[in-house]
């Protein structure tokens, strides 16, 4: 039997409903925060990710799905969303908009050739957002608050917000020097990757999965110690704004994030679920001044984050949270025989066009089978259409919970459901 590729999964049934619900929640949340939807291609030229995500990050050096297209161009399935959005921002000259900042959100599949395990897949879904063009620390705080408020709305309890600052370019450069001094005497005892990172980007040593327990890792200098005045001021303002929003946070110097492009604020939101181990990082992001320029645009700042859907679903399951999506049908229509099918089908369309969630049998079930199907669908009402109903243009409507029956004339049918079904249509 043909099987799905390793590290991927299918979405169907209840999982499909959960994802639909989460997507619609994100959509309405983003509209309240006044962010616009953006969609970019799933594959881009490989060069974009080398320039955009960084030459020294694992996701670019080891984990990309690269392929040559039939025109001999090197392409990469996107491992993350930011680089494509930044490319689009530059290519479509959004930096010229009068209505700055440009606030965007996306939702879609990402691809990384990682070792599959729980909460880690080769194709996974990320929701993310990016804000371009503002240096205001309020934007950093807004972005963090969106992630936190989203998890709160869903009902996740053990949420921990870790923030840190890498500072501006000057601060990062000073920190880099300090790290080189710190690791230089011992770098020969580190793994091959770390020795490479030491030459190219020593900050990356800190997220090594092999050497993470070594003494020098634990007492390495922190970015906060190397922030210049400007950067300190920015970080202080971010914290103040978070406090204004009642967002609890922890300043955690070990959060440096896996991507090369971050400056100033970086953050991660963790679920407090012990059995998740390192997979408890639900989302992460930060400010990336410099990335727009690296992708060929003007010197313009950006802030963003991405959250993984799979880990969120795992966290909801671990905390036994059921999502309040509607698992019922408003109306199930039952024709008594073949003769009433067409009329019932017309009725069904009228109900749907009036905004009701309605369905009918397509499997030639008997009447009793139809009632069972209505129960499977959690139908609120059942309409029975027999010969008499058609002749008198009066339908038999049954409340599927109370089992009460009503006779409702055809022209008053929609009114009847308007009055008796509460949801918004
Ligand atoms: P990153 O883009 O690496 O900063 O990851 C942001 C979020 O995406 C993480 O916190 C996870 O929720 C999710 N994520 C990253 N990589 C994977 C993966 N391989 N499988 C599932 N989710 C992932």
Coordinates of C-alpha atoms and ligand atoms in Angstrom, one line a residue, residues 80 112 114 119-122 124 126 257 259 281-284 306-308 310-311, ligand 1:
X80 CA 9.8 29.1 7.2
X112 CA 12.2 20.9 6.9
X114 CA 14.3 17.0 10.3
X119 CA 5.8 17.6 17.6
X120 CA 8.4 17.7 14.9
X121 CA 7.5 17.0 11.3
X122 CA 8.9 17.4 7.8
X124 CA 4.1 21.3 9.3
X126 CA 2.8 27.6 10.7
X257 CA 16.5 31.9 18.5
X259 CA 17.6 32.1 12.8
X281 CA 8.3 25.8 22.5
X282 CA 4.9 26.7 20.9
X283 CA 6.1 29.7 19.0
X284 CA 9.0 32.1 18.6
X306 CA 5.6 32.0 13.8
X307 CA 3.7 29.4 15.7
X308 CA 3.3 25.7 14.9
X310 CA 0.8 20.7 15.5
X311 CA 2.4 21.5 18.8
Ligands
LIG1 P1 10.9 28.4 14.1 O1 10.4 28.8 12.7 O2 11.9 27.3 14.1 O3 11.2 29.5 15.0 O4 9.6 27.6 14.8 C1 8.5 28.3 15.2 C2 7.5 27.3 15.6 O5 7.1 26.4 14.5 C3 7.9 26.3 16.7 O6 7.8 26.9 18.0 C4 7.1 25.1 16.5 O7 5.8 25.3 17.1 C5 6.9 25.1 15.0 N1 7.9 24.2 14.3 C6 9.1 24.4 13.9 N2 9.7 23.4 13.4 C7 8.7 22.4 13.4 C8 8.6 21.0 12.9 N3 9.6 20.5 12.3 N4 7.4 20.4 13.1 C9 6.4 21.0 13.7 N5 6.4 22.2 14.2 C10 7.6 22.9 14.0

